[in-house]
Coordinates of C-alpha atoms in Angstrom, one line a residue:
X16 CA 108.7 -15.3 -118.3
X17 CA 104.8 -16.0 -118.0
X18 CA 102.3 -17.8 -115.8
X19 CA 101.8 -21.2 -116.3
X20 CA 98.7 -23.0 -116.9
X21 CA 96.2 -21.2 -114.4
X22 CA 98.1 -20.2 -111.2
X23 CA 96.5 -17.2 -110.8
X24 CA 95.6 -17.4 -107.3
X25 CA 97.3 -17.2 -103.4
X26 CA 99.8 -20.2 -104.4
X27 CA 100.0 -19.6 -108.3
X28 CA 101.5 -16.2 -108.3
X29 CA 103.9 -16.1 -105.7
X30 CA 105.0 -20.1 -107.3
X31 CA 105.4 -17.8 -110.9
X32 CA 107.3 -14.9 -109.1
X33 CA 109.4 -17.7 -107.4
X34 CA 110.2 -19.0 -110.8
X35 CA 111.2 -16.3 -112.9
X36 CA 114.4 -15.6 -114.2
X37 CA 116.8 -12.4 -112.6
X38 CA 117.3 -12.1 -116.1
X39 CA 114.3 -11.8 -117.6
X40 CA 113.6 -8.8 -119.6
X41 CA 109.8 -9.3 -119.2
X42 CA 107.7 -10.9 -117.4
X43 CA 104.0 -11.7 -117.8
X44 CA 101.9 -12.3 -114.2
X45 CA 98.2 -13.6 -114.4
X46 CA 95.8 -12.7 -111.1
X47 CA 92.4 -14.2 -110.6
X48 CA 89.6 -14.0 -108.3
X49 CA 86.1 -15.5 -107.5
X50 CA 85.5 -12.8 -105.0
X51 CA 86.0 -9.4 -104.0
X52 CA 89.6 -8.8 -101.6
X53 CA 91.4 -11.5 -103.6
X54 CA 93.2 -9.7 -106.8
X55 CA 94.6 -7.0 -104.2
X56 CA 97.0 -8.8 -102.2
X57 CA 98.0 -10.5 -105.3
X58 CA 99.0 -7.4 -107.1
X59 CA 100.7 -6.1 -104.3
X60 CA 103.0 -9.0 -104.8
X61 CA 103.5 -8.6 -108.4
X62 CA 104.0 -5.0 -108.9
X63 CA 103.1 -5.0 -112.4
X64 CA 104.4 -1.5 -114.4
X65 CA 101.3 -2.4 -116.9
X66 CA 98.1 -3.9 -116.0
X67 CA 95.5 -5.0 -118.3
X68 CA 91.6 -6.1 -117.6
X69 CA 90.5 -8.0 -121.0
X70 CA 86.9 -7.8 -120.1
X71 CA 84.0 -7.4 -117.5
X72 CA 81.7 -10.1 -117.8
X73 CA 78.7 -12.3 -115.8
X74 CA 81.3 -14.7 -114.1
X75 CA 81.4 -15.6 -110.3
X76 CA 78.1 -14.0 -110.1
X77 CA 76.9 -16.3 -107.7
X78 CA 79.4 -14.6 -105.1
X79 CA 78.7 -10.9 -106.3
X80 CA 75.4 -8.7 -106.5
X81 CA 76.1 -7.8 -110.0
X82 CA 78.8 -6.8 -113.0
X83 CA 79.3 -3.6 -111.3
X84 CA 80.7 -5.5 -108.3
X85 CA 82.6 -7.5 -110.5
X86 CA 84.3 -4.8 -112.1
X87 CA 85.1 -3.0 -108.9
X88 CA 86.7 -6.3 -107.7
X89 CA 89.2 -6.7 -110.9
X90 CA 89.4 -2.7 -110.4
X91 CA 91.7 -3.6 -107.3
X92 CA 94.4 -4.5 -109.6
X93 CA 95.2 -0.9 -109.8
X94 CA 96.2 -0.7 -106.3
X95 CA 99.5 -2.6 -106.9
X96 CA 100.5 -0.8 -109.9
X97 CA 103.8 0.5 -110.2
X98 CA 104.0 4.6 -109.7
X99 CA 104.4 5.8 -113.2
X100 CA 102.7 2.7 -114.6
X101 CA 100.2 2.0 -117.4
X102 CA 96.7 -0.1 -117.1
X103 CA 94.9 -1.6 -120.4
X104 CA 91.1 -1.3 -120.4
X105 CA 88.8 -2.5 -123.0
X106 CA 87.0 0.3 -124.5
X107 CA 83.9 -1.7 -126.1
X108 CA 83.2 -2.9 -122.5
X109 CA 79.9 -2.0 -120.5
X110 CA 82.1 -1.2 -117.3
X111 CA 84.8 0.7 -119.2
X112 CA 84.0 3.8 -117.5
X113 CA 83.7 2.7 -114.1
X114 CA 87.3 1.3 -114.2
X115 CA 88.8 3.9 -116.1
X116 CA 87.0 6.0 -113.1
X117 CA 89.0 3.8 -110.5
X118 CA 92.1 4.1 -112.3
X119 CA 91.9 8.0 -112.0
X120 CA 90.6 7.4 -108.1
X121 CA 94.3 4.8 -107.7
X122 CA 96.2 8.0 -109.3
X123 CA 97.4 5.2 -112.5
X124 CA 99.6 7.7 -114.4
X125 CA 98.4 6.2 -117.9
X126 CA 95.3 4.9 -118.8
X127 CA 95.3 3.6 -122.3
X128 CA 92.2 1.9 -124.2
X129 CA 91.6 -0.6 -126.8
X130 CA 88.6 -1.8 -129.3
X131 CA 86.5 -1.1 -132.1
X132 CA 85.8 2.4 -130.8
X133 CA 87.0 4.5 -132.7
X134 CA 88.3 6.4 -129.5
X135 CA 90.1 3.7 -128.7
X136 CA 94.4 4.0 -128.5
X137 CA 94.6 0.2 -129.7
X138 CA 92.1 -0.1 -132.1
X139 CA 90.7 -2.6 -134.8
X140 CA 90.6 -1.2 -138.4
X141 CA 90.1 -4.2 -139.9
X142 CA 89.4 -8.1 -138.9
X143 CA 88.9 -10.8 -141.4
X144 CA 88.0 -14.2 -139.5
X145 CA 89.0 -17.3 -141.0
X146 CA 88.6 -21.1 -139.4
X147 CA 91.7 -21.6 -138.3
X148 CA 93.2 -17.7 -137.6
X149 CA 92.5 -14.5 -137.8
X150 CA 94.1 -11.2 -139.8
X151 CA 94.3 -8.0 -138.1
X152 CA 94.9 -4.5 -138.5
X153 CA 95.0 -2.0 -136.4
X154 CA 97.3 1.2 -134.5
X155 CA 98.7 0.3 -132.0
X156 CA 99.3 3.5 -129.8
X157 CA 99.5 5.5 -133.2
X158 CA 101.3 2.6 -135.2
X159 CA 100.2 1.0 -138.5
X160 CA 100.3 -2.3 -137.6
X161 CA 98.6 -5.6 -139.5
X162 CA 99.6 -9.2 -138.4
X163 CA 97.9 -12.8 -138.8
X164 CA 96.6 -14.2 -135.1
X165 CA 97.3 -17.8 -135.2
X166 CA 94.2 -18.8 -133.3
X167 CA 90.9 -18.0 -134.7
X168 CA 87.6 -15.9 -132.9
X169 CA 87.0 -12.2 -132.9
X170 CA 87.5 -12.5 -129.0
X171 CA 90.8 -13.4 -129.6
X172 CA 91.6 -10.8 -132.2
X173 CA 90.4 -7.8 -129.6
X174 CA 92.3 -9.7 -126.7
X175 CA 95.4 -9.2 -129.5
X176 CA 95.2 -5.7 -129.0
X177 CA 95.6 -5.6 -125.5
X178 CA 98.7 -8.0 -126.0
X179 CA 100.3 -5.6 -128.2
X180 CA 99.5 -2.1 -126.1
X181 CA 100.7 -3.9 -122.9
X182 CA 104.2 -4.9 -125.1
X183 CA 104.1 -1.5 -126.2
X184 CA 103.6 0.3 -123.0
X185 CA 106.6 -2.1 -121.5
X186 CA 109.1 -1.3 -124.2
X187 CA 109.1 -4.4 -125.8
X188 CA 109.6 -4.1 -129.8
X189 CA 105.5 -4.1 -131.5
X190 CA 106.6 -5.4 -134.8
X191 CA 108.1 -8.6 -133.3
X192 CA 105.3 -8.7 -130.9
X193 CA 103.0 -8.6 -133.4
X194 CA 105.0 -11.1 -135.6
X195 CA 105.1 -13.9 -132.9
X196 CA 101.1 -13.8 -132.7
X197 CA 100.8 -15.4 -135.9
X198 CA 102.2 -18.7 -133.4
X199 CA 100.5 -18.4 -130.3
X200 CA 98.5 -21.6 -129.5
X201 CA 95.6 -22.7 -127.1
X202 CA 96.0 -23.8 -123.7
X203 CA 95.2 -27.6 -122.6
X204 CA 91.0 -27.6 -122.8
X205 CA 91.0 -24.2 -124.5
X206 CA 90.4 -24.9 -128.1
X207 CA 93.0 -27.6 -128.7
X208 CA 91.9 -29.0 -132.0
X209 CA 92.1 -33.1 -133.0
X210 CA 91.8 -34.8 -136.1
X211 CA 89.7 -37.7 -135.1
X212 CA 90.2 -40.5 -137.5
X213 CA 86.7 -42.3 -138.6
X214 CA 86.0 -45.6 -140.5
X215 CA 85.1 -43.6 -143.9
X216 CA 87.3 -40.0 -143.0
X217 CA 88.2 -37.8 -140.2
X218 CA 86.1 -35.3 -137.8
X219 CA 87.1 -32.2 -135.7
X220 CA 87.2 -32.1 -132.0
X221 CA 88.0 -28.8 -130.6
X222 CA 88.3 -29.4 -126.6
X223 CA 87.3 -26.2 -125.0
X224 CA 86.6 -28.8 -121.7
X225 CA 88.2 -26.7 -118.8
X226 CA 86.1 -24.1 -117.9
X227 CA 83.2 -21.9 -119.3
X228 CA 80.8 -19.0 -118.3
X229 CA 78.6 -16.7 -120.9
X230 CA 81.0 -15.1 -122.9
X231 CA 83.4 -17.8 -123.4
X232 CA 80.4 -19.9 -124.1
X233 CA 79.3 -17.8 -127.0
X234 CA 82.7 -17.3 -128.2
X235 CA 83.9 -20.5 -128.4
X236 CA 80.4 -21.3 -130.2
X237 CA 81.5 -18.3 -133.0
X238 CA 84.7 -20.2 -133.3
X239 CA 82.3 -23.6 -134.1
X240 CA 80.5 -21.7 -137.0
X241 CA 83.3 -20.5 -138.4
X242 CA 84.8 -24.2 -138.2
X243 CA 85.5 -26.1 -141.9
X244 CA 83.4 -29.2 -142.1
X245 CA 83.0 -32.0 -144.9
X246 CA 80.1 -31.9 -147.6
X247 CA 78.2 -34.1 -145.7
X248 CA 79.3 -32.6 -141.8
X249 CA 78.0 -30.7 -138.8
X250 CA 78.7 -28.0 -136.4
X251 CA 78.1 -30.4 -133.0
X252 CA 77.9 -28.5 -129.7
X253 CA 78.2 -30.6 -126.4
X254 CA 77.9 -28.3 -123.8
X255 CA 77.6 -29.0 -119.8
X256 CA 76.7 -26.3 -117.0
X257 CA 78.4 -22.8 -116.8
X258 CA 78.6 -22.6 -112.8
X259 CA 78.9 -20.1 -109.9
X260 CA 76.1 -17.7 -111.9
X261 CA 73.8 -17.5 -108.8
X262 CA 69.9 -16.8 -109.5
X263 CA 70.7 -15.7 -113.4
X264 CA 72.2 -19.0 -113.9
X265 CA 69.2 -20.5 -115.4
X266 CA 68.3 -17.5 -118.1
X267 CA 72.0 -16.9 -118.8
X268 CA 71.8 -20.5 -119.9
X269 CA 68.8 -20.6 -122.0
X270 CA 70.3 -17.4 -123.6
X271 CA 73.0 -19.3 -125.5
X272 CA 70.2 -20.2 -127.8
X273 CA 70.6 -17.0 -129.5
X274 CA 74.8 -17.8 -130.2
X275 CA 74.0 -21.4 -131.1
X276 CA 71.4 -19.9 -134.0
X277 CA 73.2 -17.2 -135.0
X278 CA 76.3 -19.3 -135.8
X279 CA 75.1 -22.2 -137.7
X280 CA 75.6 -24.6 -135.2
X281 CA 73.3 -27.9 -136.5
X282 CA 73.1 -30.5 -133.3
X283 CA 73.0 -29.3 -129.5
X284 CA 73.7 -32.2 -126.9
X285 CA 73.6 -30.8 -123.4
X286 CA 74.0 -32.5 -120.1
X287 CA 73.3 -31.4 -116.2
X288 CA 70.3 -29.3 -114.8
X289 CA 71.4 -25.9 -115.7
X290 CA 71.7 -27.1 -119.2
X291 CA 68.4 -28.2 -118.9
X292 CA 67.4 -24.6 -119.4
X293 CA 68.9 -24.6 -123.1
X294 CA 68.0 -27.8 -124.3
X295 CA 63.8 -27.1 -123.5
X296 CA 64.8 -23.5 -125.6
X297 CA 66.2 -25.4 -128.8
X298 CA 64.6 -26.1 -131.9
X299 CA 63.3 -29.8 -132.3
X300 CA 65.8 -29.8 -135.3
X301 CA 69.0 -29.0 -133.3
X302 CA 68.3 -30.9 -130.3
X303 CA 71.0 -34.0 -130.6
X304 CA 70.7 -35.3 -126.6
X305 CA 70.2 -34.7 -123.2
X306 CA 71.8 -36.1 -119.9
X307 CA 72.0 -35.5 -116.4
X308 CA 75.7 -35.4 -116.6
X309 CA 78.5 -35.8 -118.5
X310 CA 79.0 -39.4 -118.2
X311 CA 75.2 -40.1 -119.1
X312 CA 76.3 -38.3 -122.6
X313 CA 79.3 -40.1 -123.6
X314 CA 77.4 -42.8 -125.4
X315 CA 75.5 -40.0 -127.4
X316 CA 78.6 -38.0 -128.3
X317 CA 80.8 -41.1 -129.6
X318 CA 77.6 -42.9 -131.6
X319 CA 76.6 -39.4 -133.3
X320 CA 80.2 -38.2 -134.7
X321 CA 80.7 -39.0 -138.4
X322 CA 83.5 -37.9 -141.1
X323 CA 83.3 -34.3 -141.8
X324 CA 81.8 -33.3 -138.5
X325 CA 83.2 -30.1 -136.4
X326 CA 82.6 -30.8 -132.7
X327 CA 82.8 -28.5 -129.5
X328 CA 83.2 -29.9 -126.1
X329 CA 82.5 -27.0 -123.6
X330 CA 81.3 -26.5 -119.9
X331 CA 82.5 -25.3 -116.0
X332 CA 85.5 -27.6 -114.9
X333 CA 83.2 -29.0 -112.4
X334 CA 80.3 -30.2 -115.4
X335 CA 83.6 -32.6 -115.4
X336 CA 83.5 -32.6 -119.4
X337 CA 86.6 -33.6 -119.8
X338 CA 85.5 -37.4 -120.0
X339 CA 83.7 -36.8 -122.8
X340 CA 86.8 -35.5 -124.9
X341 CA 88.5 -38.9 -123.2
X342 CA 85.4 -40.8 -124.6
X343 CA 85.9 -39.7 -128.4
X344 CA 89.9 -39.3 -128.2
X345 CA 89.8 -43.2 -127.5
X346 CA 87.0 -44.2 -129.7
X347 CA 88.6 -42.4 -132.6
X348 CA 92.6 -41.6 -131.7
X349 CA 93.8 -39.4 -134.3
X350 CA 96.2 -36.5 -134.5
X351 CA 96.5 -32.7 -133.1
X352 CA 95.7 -30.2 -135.6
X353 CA 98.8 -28.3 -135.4
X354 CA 97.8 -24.4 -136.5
X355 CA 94.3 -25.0 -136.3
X356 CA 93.8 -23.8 -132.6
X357 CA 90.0 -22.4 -131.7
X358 CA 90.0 -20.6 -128.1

């Protein structure tokens, strides 16, 4: 049994708790918060006998004073852990000392790590990215094990390992764990990928339109570089504002710059007034449109697709980006690119 979709808040959980099986053997619970108190009566609910934290990153900071604060706030999971239990923490990450610190404060009976560190007790060995999936090895817990990841992104690869520790750590069997990753497939506006059929040939539209902040930003732009296009195509990004970032909203946005030239991305179009930030930071050659919105780009995005093109549709659920992805899927209908998922 797992979450659906995003009910990871006060109705979600107790609605996927509701709904699992008596006779389920395992169940996975996602809890999510925007500010500090929320995860805590969440987990208190759930009860979980492993809990994992993926990552720490500048999300929600309008509502915090800084990461720290974020990290104490996720850090409440570990009040609701099970006695004896087990919590996941990503080694690589800035804040993995302060939550492994709260872990010890919570009394958590085992806390295990994964990464590229070579500390690490889930650790990468080896990662070769390709545009459609990944291949990974790496011990698990002190086990050999090497598996393809059916969605591409070395994001996703590490996020793997904390998959396979957490299966571990709950007694599930790693080898088919690891097996069924090679099948695992994006969520609606998470890097579902469509073949968009042109006049003269077909383009890619990867939809990552429900919801962005910095990291996802850049990761789903890695995924972009690493996209196949035609002789002739281009990486496209269409990006719309990254909300809820407070004060550092405006430099966290210019600061994608760096991503978009570091992973061959060719045209940038960018709408809303956070955006704005980024588009005055691009090169004259990359810069493919401006808009206030989302709407006001529509025309842009559906007049500058061609065959061969790679295009990313990306921003905060509210940048209401979505209509753009609407905008091409009609212009063009084609097809879902079964097995090539992005993020």
């Amino acid at each position: 049994h797992a979450s659906a979709a995003s009910f990871n808040n006060h109705w979600g959980v107790p609605l996927s708790l509701a709904r699992c099986p008596a006779s389920a053997r395992f169940a996975v619970f996602e809890i999510g918060m925007n500010h500090a108190g929320e995860i805590g009566p969440l987990v208190k609910m759930v009860r979980p006998h492993v809990a994992v934290i993926t990552t720490v990153e500048p999300v929600h900071l309008e509502f915090f004073g800084g990461i720290e604060a974020i990290a104490d706030a996720k850090a409440e999971i570990f009040t609701g852990v099970e006695r004896g239990g087990a919590v996941v923490l990503n080694r690589d990450n800035s804040q993995f000392a302060r939550l492994r610190q709260n872990a010890e404060k919570f009394g958590i009976a085992r806390i295990v790590s994964f990464g590229a560190d070579e500390k690490s007790d889930a650790r990468l060995l080896d990662l070769s990215l390709h545009a459609t999936c990944s291949a990974v090895h790496a011990s698990i817990l002190g086990h050999d094990v090497t598996y393809k990841l059916g969605m591409p992104g070395r994001h996703m690869a590490m996020n793997s390992l904390a998959v396979l520790a957490a299966a571990s750590l709950a007694g599930a069997d790693l080898a088919l764990a690891a097996l069924s990753l090679s099948q695992i497939e994006p969520a609606a506006g998470r890097g579902v990928r469509r073949a968009l059929d042109l006049d003269n040939g077909e383009a890619t539209l990867i939809d990552e339109s429900y919801n962005a902040n910095p990291a996802s930003m850049a990761a789903a732009l890695s995924v972009l570089g690493q996209a196949a296009i035609g002789p002739h195509g281009r990486r496209i990004a269409v990006l719309g504002d990254m909300l809820e970032l407070g004060p550092t909203g405006p430099a966290l946005h210019r600061g994608l710059n760096e991503a978009i030239n570091a992973n061959r991305i060719d045209l940038v179009y960018c709408c809303g007034p956070l955006m704005r930030n980024l588009w005055d930071a691009l090169s004259a050659g990359k810069r493919g449109g401006y808009a206030d919105n989302a709407a006001g780009l529509e025309a842009q995005a559906v007049s500058a697709i061609r065959a061969g093109d790679a295009i990313m549709i990306k921003g905060s659920l509210g940048s209401k980006m979505k209509t753009i992805v609407s905008a091409l899927e009609k212009r063009f209908p084609g097809k879902a690119a079964r097995g090539e998922a992005a993020v």
